[in-house]
Amino acid sequence: MEKKYILISGASSGIGKACAQIFAKNGFSLILFARRIKKLEQLQNELKSLYPEIEVHSFQVDVRNPKEIENAINQFSLGLKNNIHILLNNAGLALDRSTIDKGIIEDWDQMIDTNLKGLLYLSKKIIPIMIENKKGHIINMGSIAGKEVYPEGNVYCASKAAVDSISKAMRIDLLPHGIKVSQISPGAVETEFSLVRYKGNVDLAKNVYNGFIPLKAEDIAESIFFLANQPEHVCINDIIITPTAQANSVFFNKIL
Ligand code: NDP
Ligand code: 8X3
């Protein structure tokens, strides 16, 4: 039987890793991209021993670098290319929280280059394959931060607002090709996200989730799996999902 592949960017931790686990459990073969190849290989070994019937291919790719994306895709076999069903554009990050006047240009560049341009570079390479296959589903990782700006979130919020726009634009442009485009827009999910944002400061990272129960990466993976497994004629455009203790990107019910 033909295998069904999902390509997940940013599969080395958090939501991407949880997605790799749920899709593997449900018989999908995986193409995993991230910079930390050792983490991908470890995940690949775990999933291959749990689910020997699936294929898992890991590639060290920095999505900010179109050449690295191209090199990885050039290694795809024809069978794999013909059977890419889903592209999950998940790789992303926030760096720091500060007012706009105190922002660090290198942080801004990295967020925009990863969250927006990386998503575009990877999509640009996969979309022609999906058009050729006459099928496909692109799922973009937005955020509640892309729906409403919060204090000191400026450039991260802007990068996710751009993902929101690009998701809508892709849905229009890919309409004639029958390619589905969805977005998922989570609130606070406890992953490595805050550790990355606060540049390794464990106390600041933990503090983000104090006083309420955040979402888990697995909660988001369940929703993404649901998105991806609708009947052919159904395209869920967007899922906004928050912890029960979060109303929007600003209001939390924290019990401290
Ligand atoms: P993690 O930090 O746990 O995971 C981020 C993933 O992105 C890692 O696998 C990382 O891999 C990858 N990544 C980062 N930069 C690059 C790059 N340049 N090239 C390739 N891969 C990269 O955080 P989350 O799982 O929480 O984040 C996943 C996505 O979800 C992000 O887009 C984030 O903005 C979004 N999101 C997160 C929320 C949260 O509260 N956690 C809420 C809403 C959205 P590696 O370092 O190995 O390259
Ligand atoms: C991540 C959620 O609210 O920390 O996108 O920006 S938030």
Tab-separated table of N, CA and C in Angstrom, residues 15 18-19 22-23 25-26 184 216-230 239 241:
chain	number	residue	atom	x	y	z
A	15	ILE	N	5.667	21.123	19.927
A	15	ILE	CA	4.473	20.784	19.133
A	15	ILE	C	4.854	19.914	17.925
A	18	ALA	N	5.454	16.388	19.088
A	18	ALA	CA	4.177	15.737	19.457
A	18	ALA	C	3.385	15.371	18.203
A	19	CYS	N	3.480	16.208	17.176
A	19	CYS	CA	2.797	15.891	15.906
A	19	CYS	C	3.430	14.663	15.264
A	22	ILE	N	1.993	11.614	17.064
A	22	ILE	CA	0.587	11.231	16.818
A	22	ILE	C	0.393	10.756	15.372
A	23	PHE	N	1.088	11.404	14.418
A	23	PHE	CA	0.915	10.974	13.021
A	23	PHE	C	1.554	9.592	12.819
A	25	LYS	N	1.864	7.251	15.061
A	25	LYS	CA	0.973	6.289	15.729
A	25	LYS	C	-0.206	5.920	14.829
A	26	ASN	N	-0.590	6.864	13.975
A	26	ASN	CA	-1.733	6.645	13.090
A	26	ASN	C	-1.331	6.259	11.668
A	184	ILE	N	-3.373	26.833	12.511
A	184	ILE	CA	-3.754	26.621	13.909
A	184	ILE	C	-3.123	27.740	14.719
A	216	LYS	N	-0.657	21.577	26.563
A	216	LYS	CA	0.500	20.703	26.331
A	216	LYS	C	0.690	20.580	24.814
A	217	ALA	N	1.899	20.259	24.423
A	217	ALA	CA	2.164	20.068	22.987
A	217	ALA	C	1.192	19.030	22.405
A	218	GLU	N	0.860	18.017	23.217
A	218	GLU	CA	-0.019	16.931	22.739
A	218	GLU	C	-1.435	17.457	22.453
A	219	ASP	N	-1.875	18.478	23.220
A	219	ASP	CA	-3.208	19.065	22.958
A	219	ASP	C	-3.253	19.647	21.546
A	220	ILE	N	-2.158	20.322	21.179
A	220	ILE	CA	-2.117	20.955	19.851
A	220	ILE	C	-1.987	19.878	18.771
A	221	ALA	N	-1.190	18.868	19.061
A	221	ALA	CA	-1.016	17.784	18.084
A	221	ALA	C	-2.359	17.104	17.794
A	222	GLU	N	-3.183	16.908	18.841
A	222	GLU	CA	-4.521	16.305	18.642
A	222	GLU	C	-5.349	17.157	17.685
A	223	SER	N	-5.293	18.476	17.870
A	223	SER	CA	-6.080	19.376	17.003
A	223	SER	C	-5.552	19.346	15.579
A	224	ILE	N	-4.231	19.303	15.443
A	224	ILE	CA	-3.649	19.258	14.091
A	224	ILE	C	-4.018	17.940	13.410
A	225	PHE	N	-4.019	16.867	14.171
A	225	PHE	CA	-4.402	15.574	13.597
A	225	PHE	C	-5.863	15.622	13.134
A	226	PHE	N	-6.703	16.270	13.948
A	226	PHE	CA	-8.125	16.432	13.593
A	226	PHE	C	-8.255	17.239	12.293
A	227	LEU	N	-7.516	18.361	12.231
A	227	LEU	CA	-7.511	19.204	11.012
A	227	LEU	C	-7.177	18.393	9.771
A	228	ALA	N	-6.191	17.533	9.946
A	228	ALA	CA	-5.615	16.812	8.807
A	228	ALA	C	-6.457	15.612	8.391
A	229	ASN	N	-7.432	15.260	9.181
A	229	ASN	CA	-8.169	14.027	8.917
A	229	ASN	C	-9.657	14.251	8.696
A	230	GLN	N	-9.953	15.366	8.063
A	230	GLN	CA	-11.330	15.666	7.658
A	230	GLN	C	-11.594	15.030	6.290
A	239	ILE	N	-7.930	27.055	13.609
A	239	ILE	CA	-8.383	26.665	14.953
A	239	ILE	C	-7.679	27.584	15.941
A	241	ILE	N	-7.030	28.067	19.755
A	241	ILE	CA	-7.129	27.180	20.913
A	241	ILE	C	-6.294	27.747	22.057
